[in-house]
Amino acid sequence: MALDAATREQLLETVRRFVREKCVPMEAMVAEDDCIPDGMLAEMRALGLFGLSIPLEYGGLGLTMEEEALVVIELCHTSPAFRSAIGTNVGIGSQGMVMFGTDAQKQEWLPRLASGEVIASFALTEPGAGSDAASLRTTAIRDGEVYVVNGTKRYITNADRAGMFTLLARTDPRKKGASGISAFIVPADIKGIGIGKPEKKMGQQGAHICDVIFEDARVPADLRLGEEGEGFKLAMRVLDRGRLHISSVCVGVAERLIGEAVAYAQDREQFGRKIAEFQLIQAMLADSKTEAYAARSMLIDAARKYDTGQSVTMEAACAKYFASEMVGRVADRTVQIFGGAGYVAGYGIERFYRDVRIFRIYEGTSQVQQLVIAKNLLKGCA
Ligand code: COS
């Protein structure tokens, strides 16, 4: 059920204040140390941020998709690494269980994911299976009351802190495509799971991605999510929703950068005037605002549709495609408006420029979103 207007505004204001007072002053340090301090994570837990999307009866805030989008937009008026800390519990790590879990599975895990006591991680991508997710080769072979898992997962967000994985693996190796894939809840402390070192990345320091290596890991059969062979569809459903979440991240970061660009243009003087008085600067600000507003509108429309129970596969792909490309252009214009100051580290703008590059790649590249949109159009979706 949706929050009443006053409670919703109160929640958004709380997140706004947290971002302004706690996260923004820490941005440079988090990037430098490639780590979000434990104290910050504790504050995020106390605010309920790990459980935004988890139903009330399992200890979460039970927000609608629209409400989650609004909160995430506010939370992303700072380095997106902060959002990444809660992102897998709110989104791709937990939602397979929220959508397809048994009551026993939900009782066991969701309260701990909602509180942030346990970190959830989504293990789909492999060295040989990125955009072509259905070609994954990790196997989960039934042996009595367990599935024996073998294989390597790659670029898995929050893997080094994870207490559980939502794992996609092939239960029927004779079937090569989507139909042989099943989903599992995998506790991270099962024997036979190894975690690689966090990758060195272009941006979003403080958010970690690692390999996860399964070697004869024995996963209890009652931790399978949904039916055998239904895992790929579960993953796609999770990603439909995840793409709305990432669109919110893009809108939030774009709004932050527009604010930075406006403030800088009103302060910086050249040719005897504030650069904000120059129409070529104004044009860049106007383009950024127009595109961010379009992305926000598209996102909220798709989130509302999602909240009525409609399939939003195409709309989520449109929103993610547009919002992630949009924030790349906004970051580029912001560097341009800052000029030399945008290129050096001290102002933090070049850091955002690097941070936003991944949005066009993860949870489906822009090219995958184009395929999904076209496929749905050609199927007759309006
Ligand atoms: N919701 C529910 N079911 C879906 C679905 C969705 N959004 N998308 C596909 N499916 C179903 C299809 O209906 C099909 O089922 P049937 O065989 O019963 O008809 C099955 O899943 C296979 O679908 P499809 O043939 O479209 O799969 P493809 O192998 O062609 O893959 C893409 C489609 C490319 C869209 C998919 O692999 C993808 O999204 N790749 C990107 C993966 C990604 O985002 N990775 C990021 C990792 S997480 S950071």
PDB file of N, CA and C and ligand atoms in Angstrom, residues 92 122 124-125 130-134 178 232-233 236-237 239-240 243 313 362-364 368 372 375, ligand 1:
ATOM      1  N   ILE A  92      18.184  -6.453  -7.169  1.00  0.00           N
ATOM      2  CA  ILE A  92      18.408  -7.739  -7.830  1.00  0.00           C
ATOM      3  C   ILE A  92      18.771  -8.893  -6.888  1.00  0.00           C
ATOM      4  N   PHE A 122      23.545 -10.817  -6.496  1.00  0.00           N
ATOM      5  CA  PHE A 122      22.863 -11.470  -7.621  1.00  0.00           C
ATOM      6  C   PHE A 122      23.926 -12.060  -8.541  1.00  0.00           C
ATOM      7  N   LEU A 124      24.508 -13.826 -11.733  1.00  0.00           N
ATOM      8  CA  LEU A 124      24.045 -14.251 -13.059  1.00  0.00           C
ATOM      9  C   LEU A 124      25.219 -14.257 -14.048  1.00  0.00           C
ATOM     10  N   THR A 125      25.907 -13.130 -14.153  1.00  0.00           N
ATOM     11  CA  THR A 125      26.949 -12.947 -15.175  1.00  0.00           C
ATOM     12  C   THR A 125      28.116 -13.917 -14.978  1.00  0.00           C
ATOM     13  N   GLY A 130      27.564 -12.618 -20.625  1.00  0.00           N
ATOM     14  CA  GLY A 130      27.234 -11.262 -20.181  1.00  0.00           C
ATOM     15  C   GLY A 130      25.876 -10.884 -20.747  1.00  0.00           C
ATOM     16  N   SER A 131      25.894 -10.200 -21.904  1.00  0.00           N
ATOM     17  CA  SER A 131      24.617  -9.870 -22.557  1.00  0.00           C
ATOM     18  C   SER A 131      23.847 -11.137 -22.900  1.00  0.00           C
ATOM     19  N   ASP A 132      24.574 -12.170 -23.314  1.00  0.00           N
ATOM     20  CA  ASP A 132      23.921 -13.449 -23.654  1.00  0.00           C
ATOM     21  C   ASP A 132      23.789 -14.281 -22.377  1.00  0.00           C
ATOM     22  N   ALA A 133      22.903 -13.801 -21.491  1.00  0.00           N
ATOM     23  CA  ALA A 133      22.805 -14.408 -20.157  1.00  0.00           C
ATOM     24  C   ALA A 133      22.375 -15.879 -20.236  1.00  0.00           C
ATOM     25  N   ALA A 134      21.587 -16.228 -21.244  1.00  0.00           N
ATOM     26  CA  ALA A 134      21.061 -17.600 -21.334  1.00  0.00           C
ATOM     27  C   ALA A 134      22.138 -18.622 -21.687  1.00  0.00           C
ATOM     28  N   ALA A 178      17.813 -20.900 -22.379  1.00  0.00           N
ATOM     29  CA  ALA A 178      17.167 -20.403 -21.164  1.00  0.00           C
ATOM     30  C   ALA A 178      16.436 -21.506 -20.396  1.00  0.00           C
ATOM     31  N   PHE A 232      15.595 -18.557 -15.697  1.00  0.00           N
ATOM     32  CA  PHE A 232      15.900 -17.451 -16.608  1.00  0.00           C
ATOM     33  C   PHE A 232      14.776 -16.417 -16.586  1.00  0.00           C
ATOM     34  N   LYS A 233      13.546 -16.927 -16.558  1.00  0.00           N
ATOM     35  CA  LYS A 233      12.413 -15.981 -16.509  1.00  0.00           C
ATOM     36  C   LYS A 233      12.437 -15.182 -15.201  1.00  0.00           C
ATOM     37  N   MET A 236      14.931 -12.489 -15.597  1.00  0.00           N
ATOM     38  CA  MET A 236      14.450 -11.402 -16.468  1.00  0.00           C
ATOM     39  C   MET A 236      13.429 -10.537 -15.738  1.00  0.00           C
ATOM     40  N   ARG A 237      12.590 -11.181 -14.922  1.00  0.00           N
ATOM     41  CA  ARG A 237      11.610 -10.404 -14.135  1.00  0.00           C
ATOM     42  C   ARG A 237      12.337  -9.507 -13.127  1.00  0.00           C
ATOM     43  N   LEU A 239      15.321  -8.378 -13.451  1.00  0.00           N
ATOM     44  CA  LEU A 239      16.025  -7.317 -14.185  1.00  0.00           C
ATOM     45  C   LEU A 239      15.053  -6.252 -14.707  1.00  0.00           C
ATOM     46  N   ASP A 240      13.841  -6.632 -15.057  1.00  0.00           N
ATOM     47  CA  ASP A 240      12.845  -5.613 -15.466  1.00  0.00           C
ATOM     48  C   ASP A 240      12.712  -4.572 -14.358  1.00  0.00           C
ATOM     49  N   ARG A 243      15.891  -2.551 -13.717  1.00  0.00           N
ATOM     50  CA  ARG A 243      16.148  -1.487 -14.697  1.00  0.00           C
ATOM     51  C   ARG A 243      15.417  -0.204 -14.320  1.00  0.00           C
ATOM     52  N   THR A 313       8.250  -4.730 -19.116  1.00  0.00           N
ATOM     53  CA  THR A 313       9.513  -5.120 -19.745  1.00  0.00           C
ATOM     54  C   THR A 313       9.991  -4.042 -20.720  1.00  0.00           C
ATOM     55  N   TYR A 362      25.742  -2.059 -17.052  1.00  0.00           N
ATOM     56  CA  TYR A 362      25.218  -3.135 -16.182  1.00  0.00           C
ATOM     57  C   TYR A 362      23.692  -3.162 -16.155  1.00  0.00           C
ATOM     58  N   GLU A 363      23.186  -4.290 -15.697  1.00  0.00           N
ATOM     59  CA  GLU A 363      21.742  -4.610 -15.752  1.00  0.00           C
ATOM     60  C   GLU A 363      21.205  -4.480 -17.183  1.00  0.00           C
ATOM     61  N   GLY A 364      22.066  -4.815 -18.130  1.00  0.00           N
ATOM     62  CA  GLY A 364      21.705  -4.793 -19.544  1.00  0.00           C
ATOM     63  C   GLY A 364      22.273  -3.572 -20.229  1.00  0.00           C
ATOM     64  N   VAL A 368      21.349  -4.027 -25.402  1.00  0.00           N
ATOM     65  CA  VAL A 368      20.362  -5.030 -24.953  1.00  0.00           C
ATOM     66  C   VAL A 368      19.001  -4.360 -24.760  1.00  0.00           C
ATOM     67  N   VAL A 372      15.452  -5.369 -26.497  1.00  0.00           N
ATOM     68  CA  VAL A 372      14.235  -5.688 -25.734  1.00  0.00           C
ATOM     69  C   VAL A 372      13.086  -4.794 -26.221  1.00  0.00           C
ATOM     70  N   LYS A 375      12.039  -5.919 -29.748  1.00  0.00           N
ATOM     71  CA  LYS A 375      11.391  -7.231 -29.707  1.00  0.00           C
ATOM     72  C   LYS A 375       9.942  -7.091 -29.244  1.00  0.00           C
TER      73      LYS A 375
HETATM   74  N1  COS B   1      10.015 -11.435 -18.237  1.00  0.00           N
HETATM   75  C1  COS B   1       9.613 -12.734 -18.228  1.00  0.00           C
HETATM   76  N2  COS B   1      10.074 -13.670 -19.120  1.00  0.00           N
HETATM   77  C2  COS B   1      10.976 -13.254 -20.021  1.00  0.00           C
HETATM   78  C3  COS B   1      11.439 -11.928 -20.098  1.00  0.00           C
HETATM   79  C4  COS B   1      10.914 -10.992 -19.156  1.00  0.00           C
HETATM   80  N3  COS B   1      11.311  -9.721 -19.151  1.00  0.00           N
HETATM   81  N4  COS B   1      12.331 -11.800 -21.084  1.00  0.00           N
HETATM   82  C5  COS B   1      12.451 -13.026 -21.651  1.00  0.00           C
HETATM   83  N5  COS B   1      11.621 -13.890 -20.994  1.00  0.00           N
HETATM   84  C6  COS B   1      11.406 -15.309 -21.320  1.00  0.00           C
HETATM   85  C7  COS B   1      10.949 -15.449 -22.764  1.00  0.00           C
HETATM   86  O1  COS B   1       9.533 -15.316 -22.860  1.00  0.00           O
HETATM   87  C8  COS B   1      11.426 -16.845 -23.115  1.00  0.00           C
HETATM   88  O2  COS B   1      10.534 -17.793 -22.592  1.00  0.00           O
HETATM   89  P1  COS B   1       9.829 -18.895 -23.567  1.00  0.00           P
HETATM   90  O3  COS B   1      10.970 -19.685 -24.146  1.00  0.00           O
HETATM   91  O4  COS B   1       8.959 -19.682 -22.647  1.00  0.00           O
HETATM   92  O5  COS B   1       9.096 -18.097 -24.591  1.00  0.00           O
HETATM   93  C9  COS B   1      12.720 -16.984 -22.328  1.00  0.00           C
HETATM   94  O6  COS B   1      12.648 -16.011 -21.255  1.00  0.00           O
HETATM   95  C10 COS B   1      13.931 -16.662 -23.184  1.00  0.00           C
HETATM   96  O7  COS B   1      13.775 -15.373 -23.713  1.00  0.00           O
HETATM   97  P2  COS B   1      14.556 -14.825 -24.979  1.00  0.00           P
HETATM   98  O8  COS B   1      14.503 -15.852 -26.066  1.00  0.00           O
HETATM   99  O9  COS B   1      14.095 -13.441 -25.263  1.00  0.00           O
HETATM  100  O10 COS B   1      16.058 -14.813 -24.401  1.00  0.00           O
HETATM  101  P3  COS B   1      17.407 -14.411 -25.082  1.00  0.00           P
HETATM  102  O11 COS B   1      18.394 -15.472 -24.807  1.00  0.00           O
HETATM  103  O12 COS B   1      17.202 -13.999 -26.512  1.00  0.00           O
HETATM  104  O13 COS B   1      17.881 -13.144 -24.207  1.00  0.00           O
HETATM  105  C11 COS B   1      18.092 -10.856 -23.580  1.00  0.00           C
HETATM  106  C12 COS B   1      17.242 -11.974 -24.183  1.00  0.00           C
HETATM  107  C13 COS B   1      19.270 -10.470 -24.466  1.00  0.00           C
HETATM  108  C14 COS B   1      17.148  -9.689 -23.458  1.00  0.00           C
HETATM  109  C15 COS B   1      18.585 -11.275 -22.165  1.00  0.00           C
HETATM  110  O14 COS B   1      19.550 -12.282 -22.252  1.00  0.00           O
HETATM  111  C16 COS B   1      19.162 -10.133 -21.379  1.00  0.00           C
HETATM  112  O15 COS B   1      18.416  -9.339 -20.765  1.00  0.00           O
HETATM  113  N6  COS B   1      20.511  -9.990 -21.372  1.00  0.00           N
HETATM  114  C17 COS B   1      21.171  -9.024 -20.551  1.00  0.00           C
HETATM  115  C18 COS B   1      21.472  -9.622 -19.225  1.00  0.00           C
HETATM  116  C19 COS B   1      21.756  -8.579 -18.218  1.00  0.00           C
HETATM  117  O16 COS B   1      21.037  -7.606 -18.037  1.00  0.00           O
HETATM  118  N7  COS B   1      22.832  -8.805 -17.487  1.00  0.00           N
HETATM  119  C20 COS B   1      23.190  -7.961 -16.424  1.00  0.00           C
HETATM  120  C21 COS B   1      23.487  -8.854 -15.284  1.00  0.00           C
HETATM  121  S1  COS B   1      22.977  -8.262 -13.766  1.00  0.00           S
HETATM  122  S2  COS B   1      24.138  -6.754 -13.394  1.00  0.00           S
END
